[in-house]
Coordinates of C-alpha atoms in Angstrom, one line a residue:
Chain A
X1 CA 198.7 95.8 26.3
X2 CA 202.4 96.2 26.6
X3 CA 203.8 93.6 28.9
X4 CA 207.4 92.5 29.5
X5 CA 207.3 89.9 26.8
X6 CA 205.9 92.4 24.3
X7 CA 209.1 94.0 23.2
X8 CA 209.4 92.3 19.8
X9 CA 213.0 91.2 19.6
X10 CA 212.9 89.5 16.2
X11 CA 210.9 92.1 14.4
X12 CA 213.3 94.9 15.2
X13 CA 214.7 96.7 12.2
X14 CA 217.6 98.7 13.5
X15 CA 216.3 101.6 15.6
X16 CA 212.5 100.9 15.6
X17 CA 210.4 97.8 15.5
X18 CA 207.7 97.5 12.9
X19 CA 205.1 97.9 15.6
X20 CA 206.7 101.0 16.9
X21 CA 206.8 102.5 13.4
X22 CA 203.1 101.8 12.9
X23 CA 202.4 103.6 16.2
X24 CA 204.4 106.6 15.0
X25 CA 202.6 106.9 11.6
X26 CA 199.6 108.8 13.0
X27 CA 201.6 111.3 15.1
X28 CA 203.9 112.0 12.1
X29 CA 200.9 112.5 9.8
X30 CA 199.3 114.9 12.3
X31 CA 202.5 116.9 12.5
X32 CA 202.7 117.0 8.7
X33 CA 199.1 118.2 8.4
X34 CA 199.8 121.1 10.8
X35 CA 203.2 122.0 9.3
X36 CA 202.2 121.8 5.7
X37 CA 200.0 124.9 5.6
X38 CA 202.6 126.9 7.5
X39 CA 205.3 126.0 5.0
X40 CA 202.9 126.6 2.2
X41 CA 201.9 130.1 3.3
X42 CA 205.3 131.2 4.3
X43 CA 208.2 129.2 2.7
X44 CA 210.6 131.2 4.8
X45 CA 209.7 129.1 7.8
X46 CA 211.5 126.2 6.2
X47 CA 214.9 128.0 6.7
X48 CA 217.3 127.5 9.7
X49 CA 216.0 130.6 11.4
X50 CA 212.4 130.0 10.6
X51 CA 212.4 126.6 12.1
X52 CA 214.3 127.8 15.0
X53 CA 211.7 130.4 15.8
X54 CA 208.8 128.1 15.1
X55 CA 210.1 125.4 17.5
X56 CA 211.6 127.8 20.0
X57 CA 209.2 126.9 22.9
X58 CA 209.0 123.3 21.9
X59 CA 211.9 122.0 24.0
X60 CA 210.4 122.7 27.5
X61 CA 207.1 121.4 26.3
X62 CA 208.7 118.2 25.0
X63 CA 210.4 117.7 28.4
X64 CA 207.2 118.3 30.2
X65 CA 205.5 115.7 28.0
X66 CA 208.3 113.2 28.8
X67 CA 207.7 113.8 32.5
X68 CA 204.0 113.1 32.0
X69 CA 204.9 110.0 29.9
X70 CA 206.9 108.6 32.8
X71 CA 203.8 108.8 35.0
X72 CA 201.4 107.5 32.4
X73 CA 203.7 104.6 31.7
X74 CA 202.9 103.4 35.3
X75 CA 199.2 103.8 34.7
X76 CA 198.9 107.1 36.7
X77 CA 198.3 110.7 35.7
X78 CA 200.1 113.8 36.9
X79 CA 197.8 116.8 37.2
X80 CA 200.6 118.8 39.0
X81 CA 203.3 118.8 36.4
X82 CA 202.5 122.3 35.2
X83 CA 202.5 123.8 38.7
X84 CA 205.7 121.9 39.4
X85 CA 207.5 123.3 36.3
X86 CA 206.2 126.8 37.3
X87 CA 207.7 126.3 40.8
X88 CA 211.1 125.1 39.5
X89 CA 211.1 128.1 37.1
X90 CA 210.6 130.4 40.1
X91 CA 213.4 128.6 42.0
X92 CA 215.6 128.9 38.9
X93 CA 215.3 132.7 38.7
X94 CA 215.5 133.4 42.4
X95 CA 217.5 131.0 44.5
X96 CA 219.6 129.5 41.7
X97 CA 221.5 132.7 40.8
X98 CA 221.5 134.2 44.3
X99 CA 222.0 131.2 46.6
X100 CA 223.1 128.3 44.3
X101 CA 223.5 125.8 47.1
X102 CA 220.0 126.4 48.4
X103 CA 218.6 126.3 44.9
X104 CA 220.2 122.9 44.1
X105 CA 219.2 121.5 47.5
X106 CA 215.6 122.6 46.8
X107 CA 215.6 120.9 43.4
X108 CA 216.9 117.7 44.9
X109 CA 214.2 117.9 47.6
X110 CA 211.6 118.3 44.9
X111 CA 212.7 115.2 43.1
X112 CA 212.7 113.2 46.3
X113 CA 209.2 114.5 47.2
X114 CA 208.1 113.4 43.7
X115 CA 209.5 110.0 44.3
X116 CA 207.9 109.8 47.7
X117 CA 204.5 110.7 46.2
X118 CA 204.9 107.9 43.7
X119 CA 205.6 105.4 46.5
X120 CA 202.7 106.7 48.5
X121 CA 200.3 106.4 45.6
X122 CA 201.2 102.8 45.2
X123 CA 201.5 101.9 48.8
X124 CA 198.1 103.1 49.8
X125 CA 196.4 102.5 46.4
X126 CA 195.5 106.1 46.1
X127 CA 193.9 107.8 43.0
X128 CA 196.9 109.6 41.4
X129 CA 194.6 112.2 39.9
X130 CA 193.4 113.4 43.3
X131 CA 196.8 113.2 45.0
X132 CA 198.5 115.2 42.2
X133 CA 195.6 117.7 42.1
X134 CA 196.4 118.4 45.8
X135 CA 200.1 118.4 45.1
X136 CA 199.5 121.1 42.4
X137 CA 198.3 123.4 45.2
X138 CA 201.5 122.7 47.2
X139 CA 203.7 123.5 44.2
X140 CA 201.6 126.5 43.2
X141 CA 201.6 128.0 46.7
X142 CA 205.3 127.5 47.1
X143 CA 205.9 129.3 43.8
X144 CA 203.7 132.2 44.9
X145 CA 205.7 132.5 48.1
X146 CA 209.0 132.5 46.2
X147 CA 207.9 134.9 43.5
X148 CA 204.7 136.9 44.3
X149 CA 205.3 139.1 41.3
X150 CA 206.6 138.1 37.8
X151 CA 210.3 138.7 37.6
X152 CA 213.6 137.3 38.6
X153 CA 216.6 136.7 36.3
X154 CA 217.7 133.4 34.7
X155 CA 221.4 132.4 35.3
X156 CA 223.5 133.3 32.3
X157 CA 224.7 129.7 31.7
X158 CA 221.1 128.4 31.2
X159 CA 220.4 131.2 28.7
X160 CA 223.7 130.3 26.9
X161 CA 222.6 126.6 26.6
X162 CA 219.3 127.6 25.1
X163 CA 220.8 130.2 22.8
X164 CA 223.5 127.9 21.6
X165 CA 223.7 128.1 17.7
X166 CA 224.3 124.7 16.4
X167 CA 225.3 124.9 12.7
X168 CA 223.1 123.5 9.8
X169 CA 220.3 122.0 11.9
X170 CA 218.2 124.4 14.1
X171 CA 219.1 124.0 17.8
X172 CA 215.6 123.1 19.0
X173 CA 215.4 120.3 16.5
X174 CA 218.7 118.9 17.7
X175 CA 217.5 119.0 21.3
X176 CA 214.2 117.5 20.4
X177 CA 215.8 114.6 18.6
X178 CA 218.2 114.0 21.5
X179 CA 215.4 114.0 24.0
X180 CA 213.3 111.6 21.9
X181 CA 216.2 109.2 21.3
X182 CA 217.3 109.2 25.0
X183 CA 213.7 108.6 26.1
X184 CA 213.3 105.8 23.5
X185 CA 216.5 104.1 24.4
X186 CA 215.9 104.3 28.1
X187 CA 212.2 103.3 28.3
X188 CA 211.8 101.0 25.2
X189 CA 215.3 99.4 25.0
X190 CA 217.1 99.4 28.3
X191 CA 216.2 96.5 30.6
X192 CA 215.5 98.9 33.5
X193 CA 213.1 100.8 31.3
X194 CA 211.3 97.7 30.3
X195 CA 210.9 96.6 33.9
X196 CA 209.7 100.1 34.9
X197 CA 207.1 100.0 32.1
X198 CA 206.1 96.6 33.3
X199 CA 204.9 98.2 36.6
X200 CA 202.2 99.8 34.4
X201 CA 201.6 97.0 32.0
X202 CA 201.6 94.1 34.3
X203 CA 202.3 94.8 38.0
X204 CA 201.6 91.2 39.0
X205 CA 204.4 90.0 36.7
X206 CA 206.8 92.5 38.3
X207 CA 205.9 91.3 41.8
X208 CA 206.2 87.6 40.8
X209 CA 209.6 88.1 39.2
X210 CA 210.8 89.5 42.5
X211 CA 210.6 93.2 41.6
X212 CA 208.8 96.0 43.6
X213 CA 206.1 98.0 42.0
X214 CA 206.5 100.6 44.8
X215 CA 210.2 101.1 43.9
X216 CA 209.3 101.2 40.2
X217 CA 206.7 103.9 40.8
X218 CA 209.0 105.9 43.0
X219 CA 211.6 105.8 40.3
X220 CA 209.3 106.8 37.6
X221 CA 207.8 109.7 39.6
X222 CA 211.4 110.8 40.6
X223 CA 212.3 110.7 36.9
X224 CA 209.3 112.8 36.1
X225 CA 210.5 115.3 38.7
X226 CA 214.0 115.4 37.0
X227 CA 212.4 115.9 33.6
X228 CA 210.1 118.6 35.0
X229 CA 213.2 120.4 36.4
X230 CA 214.9 120.2 32.9
X231 CA 211.7 121.5 31.4
X232 CA 211.6 124.5 33.8
X233 CA 215.3 125.2 33.2
X234 CA 214.9 125.2 29.4
X235 CA 211.8 127.3 29.8
X236 CA 213.4 130.1 31.8
X237 CA 216.5 129.9 29.5
X238 CA 214.2 131.1 26.8
X239 CA 211.9 133.5 28.7
X240 CA 214.8 134.9 31.0
X241 CA 212.3 135.5 33.8
X242 CA 209.4 133.7 35.4
X243 CA 206.1 134.0 37.2
X244 CA 204.2 131.7 39.5
X245 CA 201.9 130.5 36.8
X246 CA 204.3 130.4 33.9
X247 CA 203.7 126.7 33.0
X248 CA 200.2 126.0 34.3
X249 CA 198.9 125.0 30.9
X250 CA 201.7 122.4 30.5
X251 CA 199.7 120.0 32.7
X252 CA 196.9 119.3 30.2
X253 CA 199.1 119.9 27.1
X254 CA 201.6 117.3 28.3
X255 CA 198.8 114.7 28.7
X256 CA 197.5 115.6 25.3
X257 CA 201.0 115.2 23.8
X258 CA 201.5 111.7 25.3
X259 CA 198.1 110.6 24.0
X260 CA 198.6 112.2 20.6
X261 CA 201.9 110.3 20.4
X262 CA 200.2 107.0 20.6
X263 CA 200.2 106.6 24.4
X264 CA 197.3 104.9 26.1
X265 CA 196.1 105.1 29.6
X266 CA 195.7 101.4 30.0
X267 CA 198.6 99.1 30.3
X268 CA 201.5 101.5 30.4
X269 CA 201.6 101.8 26.6
X270 CA 203.7 104.9 25.7
X271 CA 205.9 106.1 23.0
X272 CA 208.6 108.7 23.8
X273 CA 209.2 109.5 20.1
X274 CA 205.5 109.8 19.5
X275 CA 205.1 112.1 22.6
X276 CA 207.9 114.3 21.2
X277 CA 206.0 114.6 17.9
X278 CA 202.8 115.3 19.8
X279 CA 204.3 118.0 21.9
X280 CA 205.7 119.7 18.7
X281 CA 202.3 119.4 17.0
X282 CA 200.5 121.1 19.9
X283 CA 203.3 123.7 20.3
X284 CA 203.0 124.9 16.7
X285 CA 199.2 125.0 16.8
X286 CA 199.6 128.7 17.8
X287 CA 201.8 129.5 14.8
X288 CA 199.4 127.5 12.6
X289 CA 196.5 129.8 13.6
X290 CA 198.5 133.0 13.2
X291 CA 199.6 132.0 9.7
X292 CA 196.0 131.3 8.8
X293 CA 194.9 134.7 10.3
X294 CA 192.7 133.1 13.0
X295 CA 192.5 134.8 16.4
X296 CA 194.7 133.2 19.1
X297 CA 191.6 132.6 21.3
X298 CA 191.0 129.5 19.2
X299 CA 194.4 128.1 19.9
X300 CA 193.4 125.8 22.8
X301 CA 190.2 124.9 21.0
X302 CA 192.3 123.8 18.0
X303 CA 194.5 121.7 20.3
X304 CA 191.4 120.0 21.6
X305 CA 190.1 119.4 18.1
X306 CA 193.4 117.9 17.0
X307 CA 193.2 115.5 20.0
X308 CA 189.6 114.5 19.2
X309 CA 190.4 114.1 15.4
X310 CA 193.5 112.0 16.0
X311 CA 191.6 109.8 18.6
X312 CA 188.8 109.3 16.1
X313 CA 191.3 108.4 13.4
X314 CA 192.8 105.8 15.7
X315 CA 189.4 104.2 16.3
X316 CA 188.7 104.2 12.5
X317 CA 192.1 102.7 11.7
X318 CA 191.9 100.0 14.4
X319 CA 188.4 99.1 13.3
X320 CA 189.7 98.6 9.8
X321 CA 192.6 96.6 11.0
X322 CA 190.3 94.3 12.9
X323 CA 188.1 93.8 9.8
X324 CA 191.0 92.8 7.6
Chain B
X1 CA 186.5 97.2 74.9
X2 CA 187.9 95.9 71.6
X3 CA 184.4 94.6 70.7
X4 CA 183.0 98.1 71.3
X5 CA 185.7 99.6 69.2
X6 CA 185.0 97.1 66.5
X7 CA 181.3 97.9 66.3
X8 CA 182.1 101.6 66.3
X9 CA 184.6 101.0 63.5
X10 CA 182.1 99.1 61.6
X11 CA 179.5 101.8 62.1
X12 CA 182.0 104.4 60.8
X13 CA 182.9 102.3 57.8
X14 CA 179.2 102.1 56.9
X15 CA 179.1 105.9 57.1
X16 CA 182.4 107.2 55.8
X17 CA 180.9 110.7 55.6
X18 CA 180.9 111.1 59.4
X19 CA 184.7 111.8 59.2
X20 CA 184.2 114.9 57.0
X21 CA 181.7 116.3 59.5
X22 CA 184.0 115.6 62.4
X23 CA 186.8 117.3 60.6
X24 CA 184.7 120.3 59.8
X25 CA 183.5 120.5 63.5
X26 CA 187.1 120.3 64.8
X27 CA 188.2 123.1 62.4
X28 CA 185.3 125.3 63.3
X29 CA 186.1 124.9 67.0
X30 CA 189.7 125.8 66.2
X31 CA 188.5 128.9 64.4
X32 CA 186.4 129.6 67.5
X33 CA 189.4 129.4 69.7
X34 CA 191.5 131.6 67.4
X35 CA 189.1 134.2 66.2
X36 CA 186.5 134.4 69.0
X37 CA 182.7 133.6 68.9
X38 CA 181.4 136.4 66.7
X39 CA 183.9 135.9 63.9
X40 CA 183.6 132.1 64.1
X41 CA 179.8 132.4 63.9
X42 CA 180.0 134.6 60.8
X43 CA 182.5 132.3 59.2
X44 CA 180.1 129.4 60.0
X45 CA 177.3 131.2 58.1
X46 CA 179.4 132.2 55.1
X47 CA 180.6 128.6 54.9
X48 CA 177.0 127.8 53.9
X49 CA 177.1 130.2 50.9
X50 CA 180.6 129.2 49.6
X51 CA 180.0 125.6 50.7
X52 CA 176.8 125.4 48.7
X53 CA 178.5 126.3 45.5
X54 CA 181.2 123.6 46.1
X55 CA 178.5 121.1 47.0
X56 CA 176.5 121.7 43.8
X57 CA 179.5 121.0 41.6
X58 CA 180.6 118.2 43.9
X59 CA 177.3 116.4 43.6
X60 CA 177.7 116.3 39.8
X61 CA 181.3 115.0 40.1
X62 CA 180.1 112.5 42.6
X63 CA 177.5 111.1 40.2
X64 CA 180.2 110.8 37.5
X65 CA 182.8 109.2 39.9
X66 CA 180.1 106.7 41.0
X67 CA 179.6 105.4 37.5
X68 CA 182.8 103.4 37.9
X69 CA 186.6 103.4 38.1
X70 CA 188.3 106.0 35.9
X71 CA 185.2 108.1 35.5
X72 CA 185.8 111.8 36.2
X73 CA 184.7 115.1 34.6
X74 CA 187.7 117.4 34.0
X75 CA 185.5 119.8 31.9
X76 CA 183.8 121.4 35.0
X77 CA 185.8 124.7 35.0
X78 CA 185.3 125.3 31.3
X79 CA 181.6 124.3 31.6
X80 CA 181.3 126.9 34.3
X81 CA 183.0 129.5 32.2
X82 CA 181.0 128.8 29.0
X83 CA 177.6 128.3 30.7
X84 CA 178.1 131.4 32.8
X85 CA 179.1 133.6 29.8
X86 CA 176.3 132.4 27.6
X87 CA 173.7 132.5 30.3
X88 CA 174.5 136.0 31.5
X89 CA 174.8 137.3 27.9
X90 CA 171.4 136.0 27.1
X91 CA 170.0 137.7 30.3
X92 CA 171.6 140.9 29.1
X93 CA 171.5 142.3 32.7
X94 CA 167.7 142.5 32.6
X95 CA 165.5 140.7 35.1
X96 CA 163.1 139.9 32.2
X97 CA 165.8 137.8 30.5
X98 CA 166.4 135.5 33.5
X99 CA 164.1 132.8 32.4
X100 CA 165.5 132.6 28.9
X101 CA 169.0 132.8 30.3
X102 CA 168.3 130.0 32.7
X103 CA 167.0 127.8 29.9
X104 CA 170.1 128.6 27.7
X105 CA 172.4 127.7 30.6
X106 CA 170.6 124.4 31.3
X107 CA 170.7 123.7 27.6
X108 CA 174.4 124.3 27.5
X109 CA 174.8 121.9 30.4
X110 CA 172.8 119.2 28.7
X111 CA 174.7 119.7 25.5
X112 CA 178.1 119.5 27.2
X113 CA 177.2 116.5 29.2
X114 CA 175.9 114.7 26.0
X115 CA 179.1 115.7 24.1
X116 CA 181.3 114.4 26.9
X117 CA 179.4 111.1 27.0
X118 CA 179.4 110.7 23.2
X119 CA 183.2 111.3 23.1
X120 CA 183.8 108.6 25.7
X121 CA 181.4 106.2 24.0
X122 CA 182.2 106.7 20.4
X123 CA 186.0 107.2 20.7
X124 CA 186.3 104.5 23.4
X125 CA 188.7 106.7 25.3
X126 CA 189.2 107.1 29.0
X127 CA 186.8 109.7 30.4
X128 CA 189.7 111.8 31.6
X129 CA 191.0 112.3 28.0
X130 CA 187.5 112.8 26.6
X131 CA 186.5 115.5 29.1
X132 CA 189.9 117.1 28.8
X133 CA 189.6 117.4 25.0
X134 CA 186.2 118.8 25.2
X135 CA 187.3 121.3 27.9
X136 CA 189.9 122.6 25.5
X137 CA 187.2 123.4 23.0
X138 CA 184.8 124.8 25.6
X139 CA 187.6 127.1 26.8
X140 CA 188.0 128.6 23.4
X141 CA 184.3 129.0 23.0
X142 CA 184.0 130.6 26.4
X143 CA 186.8 133.1 25.5
X144 CA 184.9 133.8 22.3
X145 CA 181.6 134.4 24.0
X146 CA 182.9 136.2 27.1
X147 CA 185.4 138.4 25.2
X148 CA 187.4 138.7 28.3
X149 CA 184.8 141.0 30.0
X150 CA 183.1 140.5 33.3
X151 CA 179.4 140.2 32.4
X152 CA 177.2 141.7 35.1
X153 CA 174.2 139.6 36.3
X154 CA 170.6 140.9 36.4
X155 CA 169.6 142.5 39.7
X156 CA 167.2 139.7 40.6
X157 CA 169.8 137.0 40.2
X158 CA 172.4 138.9 42.2
X159 CA 169.9 139.5 45.1
X160 CA 168.8 135.9 45.0
X161 CA 172.4 134.6 45.2
X162 CA 173.3 136.9 48.0
X163 CA 170.0 136.8 49.8
X164 CA 169.0 135.3 53.2
X165 CA 166.1 133.2 54.3
X166 CA 165.4 132.1 57.8
X167 CA 168.9 132.9 59.0
X168 CA 170.6 130.9 56.3
X169 CA 171.8 132.0 52.8
X170 CA 169.2 131.3 50.1
X171 CA 172.0 129.5 48.1
X172 CA 172.3 127.1 51.0
X173 CA 168.6 126.3 51.0
X174 CA 168.6 125.8 47.3
X175 CA 171.5 123.4 47.3
X176 CA 170.3 121.7 50.4
X177 CA 167.0 121.0 48.6
X178 CA 169.0 119.6 45.6
X179 CA 171.2 117.5 47.8
X180 CA 168.2 116.1 49.7
X181 CA 166.4 115.3 46.4
X182 CA 169.5 113.6 45.1
X183 CA 170.0 111.7 48.3
X184 CA 166.4 110.4 48.1
X185 CA 166.9 109.5 44.4
X186 CA 170.1 107.6 45.1
X187 CA 168.8 105.8 48.2
X188 CA 165.2 105.1 47.4
X189 CA 164.6 105.0 43.6
X190 CA 165.5 102.4 41.0
X191 CA 167.8 104.8 39.3
X192 CA 169.9 105.1 42.5
X193 CA 170.1 101.3 42.9
X194 CA 171.0 100.9 39.2
X195 CA 173.7 103.5 39.4
X196 CA 175.3 101.7 42.4
X197 CA 175.1 98.5 40.5
X198 CA 176.7 100.0 37.4
X199 CA 179.5 101.5 39.4
X200 CA 180.3 98.4 41.3
X201 CA 180.3 96.0 38.4
X202 CA 179.2 97.3 35.1
X203 CA 179.2 93.8 33.4
X204 CA 177.0 92.3 36.1
X205 CA 174.7 95.2 35.9
X206 CA 174.5 94.8 32.1
X207 CA 173.8 91.1 32.5
X208 CA 171.0 91.9 35.0
X209 CA 169.4 93.9 32.2
X210 CA 170.2 97.4 33.5
X211 CA 170.6 100.1 30.8
X212 CA 174.3 100.7 31.8
X213 CA 175.0 103.2 29.0
X214 CA 171.8 105.2 29.6
X215 CA 172.7 105.6 33.3
X216 CA 176.3 106.7 32.5
X217 CA 175.0 109.2 30.0
X218 CA 172.5 110.6 32.5
X219 CA 175.3 111.1 35.1
X220 CA 177.5 113.0 32.7
X221 CA 174.6 115.2 31.7
X222 CA 173.6 115.8 35.3
X223 CA 177.2 116.7 36.2
X224 CA 177.4 119.3 33.4
X225 CA 173.9 120.7 34.3
X226 CA 174.9 121.1 37.9
X227 CA 178.1 122.9 36.9
X228 CA 176.1 125.1 34.5
X229 CA 173.6 126.0 37.2
X230 CA 176.5 126.7 39.6
X231 CA 178.0 129.1 37.0
X232 CA 174.8 131.3 37.2
X233 CA 174.9 131.2 41.0
X234 CA 178.6 132.1 41.2
X235 CA 178.1 134.9 38.7
X236 CA 175.1 136.2 40.8
X237 CA 177.0 135.7 44.0
X238 CA 180.3 137.4 43.0
X239 CA 178.8 140.2 40.8
X240 CA 179.6 138.9 37.4
X241 CA 180.6 136.0 35.1
X242 CA 184.3 135.9 34.3
X243 CA 186.4 133.3 32.4
X244 CA 188.4 132.0 35.3
X245 CA 185.6 131.9 37.9
X246 CA 185.4 128.1 37.6
X247 CA 189.1 127.3 37.8
X248 CA 189.2 126.4 41.5
X249 CA 186.2 124.2 41.2
X250 CA 188.0 121.3 39.5
X251 CA 190.1 120.5 42.6
X252 CA 187.2 121.4 44.9
X253 CA 184.8 119.0 43.1
X254 CA 187.2 116.1 43.2
X255 CA 188.3 116.9 46.7
X256 CA 184.8 117.1 48.2
X257 CA 183.9 113.8 46.5
X258 CA 187.0 112.0 47.9
X259 CA 187.1 113.6 51.3
X260 CA 183.3 113.1 51.6
X261 CA 183.8 109.3 51.6
X262 CA 182.4 108.6 48.1
X263 CA 184.3 105.6 46.8
X264 CA 186.7 106.5 44.0
X265 CA 186.3 103.1 42.5
X266 CA 182.6 103.7 42.0
X267 CA 179.3 102.4 43.1
X268 CA 179.2 104.1 46.6
X269 CA 178.0 107.7 46.5
X270 CA 177.7 109.8 49.7
X271 CA 175.6 113.0 49.4
X272 CA 176.0 113.9 53.1
X273 CA 179.8 113.6 52.8
X274 CA 179.8 116.2 50.1
X275 CA 178.4 118.7 52.5
X276 CA 180.8 117.7 55.3
X277 CA 183.8 117.9 53.0
X278 CA 182.8 121.3 51.5
X279 CA 182.4 122.7 55.0
X280 CA 185.7 121.1 56.0
X281 CA 187.6 122.6 53.1
X282 CA 186.0 126.0 53.6
X283 CA 186.9 126.0 57.3
X284 CA 190.4 124.9 56.5
X285 CA 190.9 127.9 54.2
X286 CA 189.4 130.5 56.5
X287 CA 191.3 129.1 59.6
X288 CA 194.6 129.5 57.7
X289 CA 193.4 132.9 56.6
X290 CA 192.5 133.9 60.2
X291 CA 195.9 132.7 61.4
X292 CA 197.4 135.3 59.0
X293 CA 199.0 133.1 56.4
X294 CA 199.6 134.5 52.9
X295 CA 197.8 133.1 49.8
X296 CA 200.8 131.0 48.9
X297 CA 201.1 129.5 52.3
X298 CA 197.4 128.8 52.5
X299 CA 197.7 127.0 49.1
X300 CA 200.6 124.8 50.3
X301 CA 198.9 123.9 53.5
X302 CA 195.5 123.1 52.0
X303 CA 197.2 121.0 49.4
X304 CA 199.0 119.0 52.1
X305 CA 195.9 118.6 54.1
X306 CA 194.0 117.3 51.1
X307 CA 196.8 114.8 50.4
X308 CA 196.9 113.8 54.1
X309 CA 193.1 113.2 54.2
X310 CA 193.3 111.1 51.1
X311 CA 196.2 109.0 52.5
X312 CA 194.3 108.4 55.6
X313 CA 191.2 107.3 53.7
X314 CA 193.4 105.0 51.6
X315 CA 194.7 103.3 54.7
X316 CA 191.1 102.7 55.9
X317 CA 190.3 101.2 52.5
X318 CA 193.0 98.6 53.0
X319 CA 191.5 97.4 56.3
X320 CA 188.2 96.6 54.7

């Protein structure tokens, strides 16, 4: 269980502590196992363009996973993030180019609403799953009102950010590393991040040290809203248009990515770097199948299988660790 | 005055399901005021068909939720998709294949329930993650089996699911019987008592010699079996099995459990509340429809209503 005192100060070697590196071994191995056959079958994928194409859609998925990670860190679960990202995508291709002020105001309102839901969940001791399931209908309905038919046009500046050609290292990798490091620094290193995680790991300790769990949850939910917005903006930057269900599948994929990355439901134990690796792994599962000539209908099944295999490995490894 | 209110409050707290029926009645009266007696009467009857499907899935979810905090089955939509596709393909549109198809469907339900339970037990992961992982795999299997087609049901199944008996839909009678049976089991048999004990305090139940794991397993299996059975009824009712026919049932199943007054922390099921909540949700949707709202607006409002109801029940919980 991650508590306030758990951040190992002495064992820290530069960027990551030994414990953090151990947590990351399994997600890294999983990514390697999925990547290796792709590189083996088609070595061209190892090039600048190949990697860029392979990881093209990874950035919005990583941001969605980060949003989910914020919620899981405070012991809750967000079943509405996919619908939320769909809604913001619709706002981004309708209001944002036509009426920028209204668009920005709507996005700010979304973040505040998210934060309010976080406070509500804590204040009334509500099951987050049920509340966010209801919330998903609110986001989904609003998206449908905004954009009944697929369409719209993404503002040019968003497309430019996503099409930016960074030399030497493929752009999606640069973005992924940036997101992972920012997330790691904020949640695992900054004192605010540690306090916020404490709201999931040991709420009593937070209250006794004069903090407020309600405020922490509101902040984390609000942060999830901000990350969800970033995810939607990067998504429409790639797709250039949107529809009301564009990101529905992100809900479950983001949970899976956090869990794959070493996150656990109990005690606010999360790893931003691990979640990034998890999101990339799940994202390239589709390419993995197409390189192996397997029908895309097995994509989601493969994602489930990866999850089950990794969780089994975790059990096996921890059982061995206990025996030693 | 305050004493009378206190006794009434206590009586309501003993029976949290009363709220859902009161809500349903208010909404039906509102429909009556807006749409007139004939339309309201017809809506009331059709609520029993649609409501019955929600109740069947909701009863399963209720059993799972009752086994303790954190227990939930997210694989219901994919169970419905896979069981419906396999069952109807086995039937092959022939009345003669119904029995075999029914057996296959029930078998699929038992298999999925066991798989869910084993994932939770062996991998020691939260039920949400376990049932989510299995639902991923079930979805792929359902796509494989269904091949993206709408599989037509046999004539007999379709006429059963849409048929009427004694002024009520046959579906409603069937699910009413299931619900009454389950209510009796939960209230009067050892299994029901054991389930409540496990849900309220699993360790105490274990120390008292109750087979905690067996009861949990049975609940997950029953939940998947109810969902599988519901898949056949939906397919018969709507003229075919499609991949996405179960999608809305995840929210519905959880919503009817919570609105119906079943304790989310486990150990306190409420069969009657499931019926009340299903009628409440159906009347909400039709009322918004009658008022002339679009699909998007209906969705926003029903989401807000569900959240509002949950917030209200949360406040009640604090007073206890």
